[in-house]
Coordinates of C-alpha atoms and ligand atoms in Angstrom, one line a residue:
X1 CA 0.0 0.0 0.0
X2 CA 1.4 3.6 -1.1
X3 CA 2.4 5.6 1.9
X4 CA -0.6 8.3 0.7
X5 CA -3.9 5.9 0.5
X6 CA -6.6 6.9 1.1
X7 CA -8.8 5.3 -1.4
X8 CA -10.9 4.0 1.4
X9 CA -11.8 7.5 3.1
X10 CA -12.6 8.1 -0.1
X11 CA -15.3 5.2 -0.5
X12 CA -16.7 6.6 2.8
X13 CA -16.8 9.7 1.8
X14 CA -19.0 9.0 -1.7
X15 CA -21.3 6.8 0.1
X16 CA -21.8 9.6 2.8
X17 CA -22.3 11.5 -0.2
X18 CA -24.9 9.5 -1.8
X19 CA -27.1 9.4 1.3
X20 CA -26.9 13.2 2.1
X21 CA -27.5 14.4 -1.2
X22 CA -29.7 11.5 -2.3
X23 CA -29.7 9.1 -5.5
X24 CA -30.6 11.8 -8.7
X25 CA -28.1 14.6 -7.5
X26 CA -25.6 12.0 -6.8
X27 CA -25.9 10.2 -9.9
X28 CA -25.2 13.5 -12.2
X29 CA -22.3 14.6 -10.3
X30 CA -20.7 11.7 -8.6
X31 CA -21.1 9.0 -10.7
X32 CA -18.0 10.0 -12.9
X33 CA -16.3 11.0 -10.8
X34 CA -13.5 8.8 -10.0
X35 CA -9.9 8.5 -7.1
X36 CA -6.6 8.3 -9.0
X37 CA -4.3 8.7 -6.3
X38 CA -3.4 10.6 -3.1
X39 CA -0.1 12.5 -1.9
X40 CA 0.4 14.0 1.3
X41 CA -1.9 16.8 1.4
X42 CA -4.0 16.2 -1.6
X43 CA -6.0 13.5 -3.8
X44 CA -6.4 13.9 -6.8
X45 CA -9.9 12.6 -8.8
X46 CA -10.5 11.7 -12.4
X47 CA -13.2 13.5 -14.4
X48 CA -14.9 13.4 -17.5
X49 CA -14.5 16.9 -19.0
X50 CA -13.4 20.6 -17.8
X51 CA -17.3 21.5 -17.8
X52 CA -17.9 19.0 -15.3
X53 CA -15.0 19.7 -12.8
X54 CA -16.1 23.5 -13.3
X55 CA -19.3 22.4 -11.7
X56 CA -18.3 20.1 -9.3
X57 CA -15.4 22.2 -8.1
X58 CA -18.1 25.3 -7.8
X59 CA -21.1 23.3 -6.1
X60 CA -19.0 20.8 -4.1
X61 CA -15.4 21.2 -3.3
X62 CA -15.9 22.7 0.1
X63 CA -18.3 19.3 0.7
X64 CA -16.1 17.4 -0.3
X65 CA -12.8 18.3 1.1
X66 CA -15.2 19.2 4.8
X67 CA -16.2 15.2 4.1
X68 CA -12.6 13.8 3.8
X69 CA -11.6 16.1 6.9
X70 CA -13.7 14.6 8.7
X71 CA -13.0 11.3 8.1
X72 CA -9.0 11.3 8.0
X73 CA -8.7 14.5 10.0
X74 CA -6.4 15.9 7.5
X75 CA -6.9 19.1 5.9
X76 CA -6.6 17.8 2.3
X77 CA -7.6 19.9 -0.7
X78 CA -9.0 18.0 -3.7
X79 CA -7.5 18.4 -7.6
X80 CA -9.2 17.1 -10.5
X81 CA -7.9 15.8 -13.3
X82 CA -9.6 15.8 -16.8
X83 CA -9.5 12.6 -18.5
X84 CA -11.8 12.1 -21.4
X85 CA -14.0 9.2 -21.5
X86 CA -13.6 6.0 -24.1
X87 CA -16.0 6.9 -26.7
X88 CA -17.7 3.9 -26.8
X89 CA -18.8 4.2 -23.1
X90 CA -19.5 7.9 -23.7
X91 CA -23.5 8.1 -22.6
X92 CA -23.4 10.2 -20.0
X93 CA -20.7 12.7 -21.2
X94 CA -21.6 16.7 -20.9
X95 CA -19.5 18.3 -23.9
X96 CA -17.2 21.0 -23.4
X97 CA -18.8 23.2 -25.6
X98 CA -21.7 23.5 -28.3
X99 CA -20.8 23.6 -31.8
X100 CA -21.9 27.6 -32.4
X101 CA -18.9 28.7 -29.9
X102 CA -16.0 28.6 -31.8
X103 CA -13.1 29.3 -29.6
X104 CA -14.7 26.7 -26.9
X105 CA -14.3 24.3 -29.5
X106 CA -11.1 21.7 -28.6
X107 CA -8.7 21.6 -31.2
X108 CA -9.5 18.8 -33.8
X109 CA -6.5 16.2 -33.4
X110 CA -6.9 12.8 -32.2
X111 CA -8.3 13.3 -28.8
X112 CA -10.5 16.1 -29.4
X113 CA -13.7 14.9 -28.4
X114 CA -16.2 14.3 -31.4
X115 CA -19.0 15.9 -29.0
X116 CA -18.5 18.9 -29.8
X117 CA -17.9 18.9 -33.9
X118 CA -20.8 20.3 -35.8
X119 CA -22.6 17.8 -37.9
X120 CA -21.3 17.3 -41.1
X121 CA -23.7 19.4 -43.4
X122 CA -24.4 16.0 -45.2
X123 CA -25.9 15.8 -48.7
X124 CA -29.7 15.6 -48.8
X125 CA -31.6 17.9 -46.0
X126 CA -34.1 16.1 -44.3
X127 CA -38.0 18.0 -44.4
X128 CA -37.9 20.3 -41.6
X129 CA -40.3 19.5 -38.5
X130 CA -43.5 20.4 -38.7
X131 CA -43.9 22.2 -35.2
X132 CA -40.3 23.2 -34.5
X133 CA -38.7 26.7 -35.8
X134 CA -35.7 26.1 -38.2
X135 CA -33.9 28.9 -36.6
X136 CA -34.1 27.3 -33.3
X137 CA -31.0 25.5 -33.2
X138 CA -27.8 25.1 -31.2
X139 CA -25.8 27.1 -33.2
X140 CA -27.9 29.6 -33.2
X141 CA -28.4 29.7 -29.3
X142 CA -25.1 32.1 -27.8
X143 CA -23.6 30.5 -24.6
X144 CA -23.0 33.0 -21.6
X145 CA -22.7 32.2 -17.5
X146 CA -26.3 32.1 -17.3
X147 CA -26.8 29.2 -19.7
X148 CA -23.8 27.5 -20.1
X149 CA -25.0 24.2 -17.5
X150 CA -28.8 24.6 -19.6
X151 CA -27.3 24.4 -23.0
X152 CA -24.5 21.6 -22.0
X153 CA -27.2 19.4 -20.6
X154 CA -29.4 20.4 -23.4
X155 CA -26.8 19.0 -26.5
X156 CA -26.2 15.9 -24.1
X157 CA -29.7 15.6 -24.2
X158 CA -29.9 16.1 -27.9
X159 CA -27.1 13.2 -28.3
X160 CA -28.4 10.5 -25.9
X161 CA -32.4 11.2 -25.6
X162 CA -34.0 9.0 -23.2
X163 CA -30.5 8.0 -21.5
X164 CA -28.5 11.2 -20.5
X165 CA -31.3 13.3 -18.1
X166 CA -34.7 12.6 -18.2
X167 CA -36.7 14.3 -17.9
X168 CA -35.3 17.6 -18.3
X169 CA -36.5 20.8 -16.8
X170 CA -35.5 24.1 -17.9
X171 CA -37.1 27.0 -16.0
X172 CA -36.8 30.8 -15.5
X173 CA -38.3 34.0 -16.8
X174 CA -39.9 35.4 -20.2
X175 CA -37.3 36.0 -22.9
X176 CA -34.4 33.7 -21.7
X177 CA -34.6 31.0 -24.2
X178 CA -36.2 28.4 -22.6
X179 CA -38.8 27.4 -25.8
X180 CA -35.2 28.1 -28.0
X181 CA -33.0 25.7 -25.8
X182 CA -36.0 23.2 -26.0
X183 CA -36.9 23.3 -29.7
X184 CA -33.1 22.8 -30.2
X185 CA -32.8 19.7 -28.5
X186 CA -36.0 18.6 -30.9
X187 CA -34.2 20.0 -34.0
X188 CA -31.0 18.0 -33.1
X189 CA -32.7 14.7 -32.8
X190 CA -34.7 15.1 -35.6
X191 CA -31.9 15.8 -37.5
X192 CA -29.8 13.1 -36.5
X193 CA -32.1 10.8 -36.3
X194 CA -35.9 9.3 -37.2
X195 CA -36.7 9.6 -34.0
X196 CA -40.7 10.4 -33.3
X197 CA -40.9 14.0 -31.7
X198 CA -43.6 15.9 -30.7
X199 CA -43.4 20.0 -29.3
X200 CA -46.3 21.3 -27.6
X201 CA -47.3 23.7 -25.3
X202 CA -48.6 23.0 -21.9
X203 CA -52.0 25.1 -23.0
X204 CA -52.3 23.1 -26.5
X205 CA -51.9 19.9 -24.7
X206 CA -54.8 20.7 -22.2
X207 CA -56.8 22.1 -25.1
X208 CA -56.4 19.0 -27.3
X209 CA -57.6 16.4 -24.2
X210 CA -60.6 18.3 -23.5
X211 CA -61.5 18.3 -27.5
X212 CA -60.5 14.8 -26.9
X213 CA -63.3 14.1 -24.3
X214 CA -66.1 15.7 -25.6
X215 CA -65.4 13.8 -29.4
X216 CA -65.0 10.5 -27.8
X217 CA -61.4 10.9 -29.2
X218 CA -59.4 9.6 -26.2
X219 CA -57.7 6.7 -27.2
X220 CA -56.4 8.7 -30.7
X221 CA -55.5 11.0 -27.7
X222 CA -53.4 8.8 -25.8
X223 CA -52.1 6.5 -29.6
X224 CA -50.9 10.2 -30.2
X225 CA -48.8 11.2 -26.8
X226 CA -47.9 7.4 -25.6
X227 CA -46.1 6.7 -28.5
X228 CA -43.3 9.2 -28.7
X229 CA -39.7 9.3 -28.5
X230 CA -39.6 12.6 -27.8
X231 CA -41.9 14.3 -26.3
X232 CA -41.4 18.6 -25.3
X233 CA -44.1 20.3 -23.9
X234 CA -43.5 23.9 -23.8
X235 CA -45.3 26.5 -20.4
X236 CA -45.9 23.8 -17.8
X237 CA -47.0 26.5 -15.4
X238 CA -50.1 26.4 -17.7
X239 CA -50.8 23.3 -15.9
X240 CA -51.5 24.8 -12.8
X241 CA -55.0 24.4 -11.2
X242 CA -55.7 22.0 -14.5
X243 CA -56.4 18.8 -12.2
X244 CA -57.5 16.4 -15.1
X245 CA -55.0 17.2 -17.4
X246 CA -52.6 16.9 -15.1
X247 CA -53.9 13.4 -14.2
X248 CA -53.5 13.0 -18.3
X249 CA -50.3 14.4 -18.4
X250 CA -49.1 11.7 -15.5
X251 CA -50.0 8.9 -17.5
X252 CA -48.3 10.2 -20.5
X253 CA -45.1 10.6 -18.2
X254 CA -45.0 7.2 -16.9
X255 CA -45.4 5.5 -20.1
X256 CA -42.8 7.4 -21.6
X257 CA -40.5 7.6 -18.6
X258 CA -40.8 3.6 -18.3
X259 CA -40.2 3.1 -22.2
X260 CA -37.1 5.4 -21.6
X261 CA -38.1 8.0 -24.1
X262 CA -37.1 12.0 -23.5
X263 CA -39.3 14.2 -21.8
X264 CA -38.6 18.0 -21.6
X265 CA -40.6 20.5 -20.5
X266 CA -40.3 24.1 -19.6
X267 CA -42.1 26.6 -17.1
X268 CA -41.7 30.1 -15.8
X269 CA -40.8 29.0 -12.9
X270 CA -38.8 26.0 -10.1
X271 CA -41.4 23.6 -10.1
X272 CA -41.6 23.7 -6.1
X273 CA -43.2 27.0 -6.8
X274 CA -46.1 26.1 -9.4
X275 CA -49.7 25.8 -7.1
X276 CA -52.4 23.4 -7.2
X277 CA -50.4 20.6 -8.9
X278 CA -50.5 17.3 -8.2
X279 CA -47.9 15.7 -5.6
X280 CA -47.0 13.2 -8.0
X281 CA -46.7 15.1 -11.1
X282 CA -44.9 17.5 -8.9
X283 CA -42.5 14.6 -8.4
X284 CA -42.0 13.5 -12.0
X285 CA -41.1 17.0 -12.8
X286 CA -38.7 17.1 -10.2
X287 CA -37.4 13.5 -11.0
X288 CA -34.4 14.0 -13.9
X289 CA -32.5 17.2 -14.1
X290 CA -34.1 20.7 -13.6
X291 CA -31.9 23.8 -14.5
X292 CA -32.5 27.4 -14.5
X293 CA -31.8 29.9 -16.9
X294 CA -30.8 33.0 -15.9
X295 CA -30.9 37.0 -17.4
X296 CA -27.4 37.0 -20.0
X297 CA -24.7 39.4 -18.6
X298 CA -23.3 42.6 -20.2
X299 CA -21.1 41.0 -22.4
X300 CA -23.6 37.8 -23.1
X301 CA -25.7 40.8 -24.2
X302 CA -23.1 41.8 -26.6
X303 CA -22.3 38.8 -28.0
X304 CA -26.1 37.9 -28.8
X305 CA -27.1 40.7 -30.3
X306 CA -23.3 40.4 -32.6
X307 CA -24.9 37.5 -33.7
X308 CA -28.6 38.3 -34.2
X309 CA -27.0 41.3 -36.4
X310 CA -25.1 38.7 -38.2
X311 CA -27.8 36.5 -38.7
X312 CA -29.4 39.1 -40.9
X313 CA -26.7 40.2 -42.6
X314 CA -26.0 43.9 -41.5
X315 CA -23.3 45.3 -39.4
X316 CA -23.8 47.6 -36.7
X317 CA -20.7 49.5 -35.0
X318 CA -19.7 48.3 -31.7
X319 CA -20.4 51.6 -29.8
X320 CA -24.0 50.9 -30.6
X321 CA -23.9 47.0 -29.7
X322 CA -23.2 48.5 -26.4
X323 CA -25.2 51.0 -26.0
X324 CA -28.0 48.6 -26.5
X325 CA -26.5 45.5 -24.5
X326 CA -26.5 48.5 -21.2
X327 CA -29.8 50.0 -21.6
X328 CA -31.6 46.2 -22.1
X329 CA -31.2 44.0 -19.5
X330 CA -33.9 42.1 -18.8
X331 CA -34.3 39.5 -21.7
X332 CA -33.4 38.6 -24.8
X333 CA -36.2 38.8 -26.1
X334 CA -36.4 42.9 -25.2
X335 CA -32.6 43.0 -26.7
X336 CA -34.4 41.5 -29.8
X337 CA -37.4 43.8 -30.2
X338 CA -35.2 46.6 -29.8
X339 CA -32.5 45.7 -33.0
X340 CA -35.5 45.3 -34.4
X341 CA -36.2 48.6 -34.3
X342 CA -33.2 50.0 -35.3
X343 CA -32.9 47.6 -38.8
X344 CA -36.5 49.1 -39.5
X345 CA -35.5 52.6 -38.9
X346 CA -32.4 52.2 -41.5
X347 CA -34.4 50.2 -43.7
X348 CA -36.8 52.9 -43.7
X349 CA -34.7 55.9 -43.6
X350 CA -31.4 54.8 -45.6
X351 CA -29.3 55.8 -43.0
X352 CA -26.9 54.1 -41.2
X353 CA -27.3 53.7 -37.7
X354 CA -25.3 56.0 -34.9
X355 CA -25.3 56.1 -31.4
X356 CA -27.1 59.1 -31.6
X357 CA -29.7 57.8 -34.0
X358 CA -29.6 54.4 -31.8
X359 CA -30.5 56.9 -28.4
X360 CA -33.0 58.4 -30.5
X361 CA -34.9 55.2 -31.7
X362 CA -34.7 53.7 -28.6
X363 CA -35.3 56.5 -26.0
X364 CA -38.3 55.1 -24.7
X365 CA -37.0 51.8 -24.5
X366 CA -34.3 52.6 -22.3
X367 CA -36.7 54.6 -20.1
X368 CA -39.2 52.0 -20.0
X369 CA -39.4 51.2 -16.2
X370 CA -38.8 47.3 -16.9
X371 CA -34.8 48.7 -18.2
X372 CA -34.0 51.3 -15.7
X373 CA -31.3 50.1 -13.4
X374 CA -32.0 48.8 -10.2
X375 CA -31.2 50.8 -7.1
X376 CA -29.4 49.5 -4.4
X377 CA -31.6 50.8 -2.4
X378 CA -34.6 48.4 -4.2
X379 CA -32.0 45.9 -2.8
X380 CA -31.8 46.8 0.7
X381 CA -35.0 47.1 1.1
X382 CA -36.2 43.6 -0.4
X383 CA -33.6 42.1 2.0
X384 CA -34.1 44.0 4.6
X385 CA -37.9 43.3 4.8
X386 CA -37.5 39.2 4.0
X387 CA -35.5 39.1 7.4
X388 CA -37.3 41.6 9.1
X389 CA -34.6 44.0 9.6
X390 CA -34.8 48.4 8.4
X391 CA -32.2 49.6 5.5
X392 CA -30.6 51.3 8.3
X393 CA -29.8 47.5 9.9
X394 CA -27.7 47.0 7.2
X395 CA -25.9 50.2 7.0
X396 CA -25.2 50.5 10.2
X397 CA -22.4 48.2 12.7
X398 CA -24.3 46.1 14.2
X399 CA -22.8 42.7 13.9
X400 CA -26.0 40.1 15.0
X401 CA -25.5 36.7 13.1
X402 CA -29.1 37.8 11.1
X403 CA -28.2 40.9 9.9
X404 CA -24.7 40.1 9.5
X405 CA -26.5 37.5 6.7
X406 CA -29.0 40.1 5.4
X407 CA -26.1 42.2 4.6
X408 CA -23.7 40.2 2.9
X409 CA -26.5 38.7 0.6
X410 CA -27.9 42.5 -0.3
X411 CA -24.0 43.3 -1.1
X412 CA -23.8 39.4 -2.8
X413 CA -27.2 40.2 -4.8
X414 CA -26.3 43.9 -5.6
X415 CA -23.2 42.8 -7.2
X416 CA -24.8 40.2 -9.2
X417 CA -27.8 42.0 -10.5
X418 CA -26.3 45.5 -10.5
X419 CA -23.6 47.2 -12.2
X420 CA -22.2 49.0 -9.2
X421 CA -18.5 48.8 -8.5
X422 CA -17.6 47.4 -5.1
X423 CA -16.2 50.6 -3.6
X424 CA -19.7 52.4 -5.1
X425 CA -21.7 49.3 -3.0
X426 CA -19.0 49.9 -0.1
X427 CA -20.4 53.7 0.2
X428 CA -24.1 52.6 -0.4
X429 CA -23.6 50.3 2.9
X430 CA -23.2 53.1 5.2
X431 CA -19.4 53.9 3.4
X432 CA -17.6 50.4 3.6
X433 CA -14.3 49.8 2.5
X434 CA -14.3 47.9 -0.9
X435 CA -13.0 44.6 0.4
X436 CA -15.8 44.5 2.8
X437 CA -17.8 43.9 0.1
X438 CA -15.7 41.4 -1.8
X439 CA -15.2 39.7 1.6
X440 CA -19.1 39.3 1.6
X441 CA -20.0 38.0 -1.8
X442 CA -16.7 35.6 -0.5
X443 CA -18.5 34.5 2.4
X444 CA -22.0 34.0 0.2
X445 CA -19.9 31.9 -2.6
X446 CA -18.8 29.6 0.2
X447 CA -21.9 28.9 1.5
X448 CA -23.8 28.5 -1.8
X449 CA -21.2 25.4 -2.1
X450 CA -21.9 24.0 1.5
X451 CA -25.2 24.8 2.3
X452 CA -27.8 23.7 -0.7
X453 CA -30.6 25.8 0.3
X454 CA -28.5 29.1 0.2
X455 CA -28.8 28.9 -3.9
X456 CA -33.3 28.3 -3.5
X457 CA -32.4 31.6 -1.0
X458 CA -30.5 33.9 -3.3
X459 CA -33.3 32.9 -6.5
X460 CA -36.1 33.9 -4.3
X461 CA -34.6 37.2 -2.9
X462 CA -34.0 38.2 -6.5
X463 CA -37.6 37.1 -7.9
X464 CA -39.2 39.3 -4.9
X465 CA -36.5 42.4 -6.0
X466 CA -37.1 42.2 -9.5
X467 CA -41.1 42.2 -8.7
X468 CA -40.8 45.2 -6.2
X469 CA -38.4 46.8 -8.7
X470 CA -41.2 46.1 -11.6
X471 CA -44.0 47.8 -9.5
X472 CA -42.4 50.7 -7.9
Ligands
LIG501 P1 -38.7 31.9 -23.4 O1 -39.3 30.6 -24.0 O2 -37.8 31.6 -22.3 O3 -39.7 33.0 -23.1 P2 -37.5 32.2 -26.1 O4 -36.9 30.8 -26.2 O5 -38.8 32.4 -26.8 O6 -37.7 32.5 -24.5 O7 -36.4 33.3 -26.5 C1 -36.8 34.6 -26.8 C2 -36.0 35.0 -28.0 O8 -34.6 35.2 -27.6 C3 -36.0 34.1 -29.1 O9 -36.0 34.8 -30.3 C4 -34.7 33.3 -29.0 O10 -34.2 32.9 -30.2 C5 -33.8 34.4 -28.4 N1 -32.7 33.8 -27.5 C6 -32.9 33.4 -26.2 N2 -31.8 32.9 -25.7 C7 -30.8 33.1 -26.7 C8 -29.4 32.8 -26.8 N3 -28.8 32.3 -25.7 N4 -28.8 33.1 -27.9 C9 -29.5 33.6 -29.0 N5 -30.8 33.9 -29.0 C10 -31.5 33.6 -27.8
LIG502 MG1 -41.2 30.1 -24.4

């Protein structure tokens, strides 16, 4: 036995693992992951790709190294080591990157992983689907921090339906690209295969079983959704206080689920929020892999609307990319509507377009009370009423364990969802030094990776900030 073993702590420490976090979560992010070997302070652990140790390293490092503490009372630090997967056992593999994000894409060469090579643009095209959009594709989908995990999971979906995650959830607000990320997924397998797909939204689904009913039509009904390979159904929130489709729905599920065939849906929301739905549909939508999408950053902003402006074949100059990508942060679909706006205005007017024109054109867009910035003071407030604390709590010195929390999470928050340099948060929170405030979104980033309800937290602050900030 090598002096630096500890391949049986280790053992201890994944089945510890496995009961705490419980079989689904444990079987995305564990499963692959596998001991190599140990030196004095350190083990190191094989995984399948850099996306995967970038997640594991940011959701479970601090569990995992606490865990092995514990058990060998050694401090010792974990290190990962990438080690690509034999392509003939490759089911479960997340690529690095999509095929539409060129300088992700590994290097071709022997080991570059075929995941993530664009299929080949083969001779014949197959006859588009009849309810999917040709434009929503991967390619066309641009990968930022807010939708990186969403689109990786989505093109492993897209590769291995009915094996990889199932069934797939993607939530999160109007305009992020849930029904694009979906419909891709459907596009992919349809064009890589004769797979049976059906897309649907939750409110066509519901309208077609009640049509269903009164026609004596059911068993057409249930020929039609039973016997799928894919099946998407778009708005499950729709769902909500819909009891008999949602008994309908349920059926569908489990003789799809048991057949292993792919299941996605999307909603507006985590699923633990929807009302009036079943317990048990409730469960199956919780059952395979539910991620969120989030609003794109400043420069995911920029590099969508590059390539929306691409995509129709125009150029705009950079200074008004910007603009734009400041003054709309909400959605992509409102960064959309408003290059929209200014293509129509040149196509109209002949000219081409200037910051000044852009400012112009888009004056009340910027203004609209959805785009102004949020306030720290919005913030503060939202926080300090969720812990029942005043704005001046969280100015002021005191140092209570509560409003020591409320604090760094309205600094953590702020810096996420605002564009406010540290030192301008510092002054905002009663004139703080700079690395108080970087020591605080520190102490939040530590316990997002320990404590798994500190994520649910920080999503539901920011829901009730952004509705307070929407009606005030
Ligand atoms: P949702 O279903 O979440 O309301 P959609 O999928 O309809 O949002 O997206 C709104 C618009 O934004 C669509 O035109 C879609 O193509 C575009 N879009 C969303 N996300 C992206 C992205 N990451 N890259 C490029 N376009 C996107
Ligand atoms: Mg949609």
């Amino acid at each position: 036995m090598a002096e630096w073993d500890y391949e049986v702590f280790w053992k201890e420490m994944m089945s510890q693992i496995r009961t705490e976090l419980g079989e689904q979560e444990f079987s995305i992010w564990f499963i692959n992951l596998e001991y190599v070997r140990a030196a004095e302070k350190s083990i190191t652990a094989a995984v399948p790709s850099a996306f995967y140790r970038d997640q594991i390293k940011s959701r479970y490092q601090n569990l995992i190294e606490n865990k092995l503490k514990e058990l060998t009372g050694k401090e010792l630090t974990i290190e990962f080591e990438v080690v690509p997967r034999d392509k003939a056992a490759d089911v479960q593999k997340i690529p690095e990157a999509l095929p539409n994000n060129p300088e992700k894409v590994p290097v071709s060469g022997k080991n570059a992983p075929e995941a993530a090579a664009v299929p080949a643009g083969t001779a014949e095209k197959k006859a588009r689907h009849p309810q999917l959009r040709e434009d929503y594709i991967f390619d066309k989908y641009v990968i930022g921090e807010n939708n990186s995990f969403a689109a990786n999971a989505a093109l492993a979906i897209g590769k291995n339906p009915g094996t990889a995650y199932n069934p797939f959830l993607i939530y999160g607000g109007v305009g992020l690209g849930k029904t694009h990320l979906m419909q891709a997924i459907g596009n992919y397998i349809h064009t890589n295969s004769e797979s049976k797909i059906i897309y649907t939204t939750a409110e066509n689904f519901t309208n077609e079983f009640t049509q269903s009913i009164k026609e004596n039509r059911m068993p057409a009904f249930k020929n039609k959704y039973r016997y799928v390979d894919v099946l998407l159904i778009d708005d499950i929130h729709f769902l909500e206080s819909k009891s008999g489709t949602q008994e309908e729905l349920f059926y569908t599920f489990d003789a799809l689920y048991d057949a292993k065939k792919q299941i996605v849906f999307t909603c507006d929301r985590p699923v633990s929020e929807l009302k009036n739905l079943t317990d048990r549909l409730r469960s199956r939508f919780e059952r395979g892999l539910n991620v969120d999408l989030q609003p794109p950053n400043y420069e995911t902003r920029c590099a969508i609307l590059k390539k929306k402006i691409e995509a129709r074949n125009t150029s705009i100059p950079d200074e008004v990319i910007a603009l734009v990508s400041k003054n709309v942060s909400t959605n992509i679909r409102d960064l959309e509507a408003a290059l929209t706006k200014l293509m129509a205005y040149t196509e109209l007017v002949g000219k081409n377009i200037t910051v000044e024109i852009a400012q112009q054109q888009l004056k009340d867009v910027f203004a609209s009370p959805r785009q102004t910035n949020m306030s720290i003071e919005t913030i503060q407030r939202v926080i300090a009423e969720s812990y029942g604390l005043t704005i001046n709590d969280l100015k002021g010195p005191k140092r209570n364990t509560n409003i020591i929390l409320a604090r760094q999470l309205a600094m953590y928050i702020a810096r996420e969802i605002t564009e406010y340099s540290t030192t301008e948060l510092g002054q905002a929170f009663g004139g703080r030094d700079h690395t108080t405030v970087m020591h605080s979104c520190q102490k939040i980033g530590e316990s997002i990776r320990v404590n798994p309800t500190m994520d649910s937290t920080i999503e539901s602050l920011k829901r009730a900030i952004k509705e307070y900030n929407a009606k005030s």
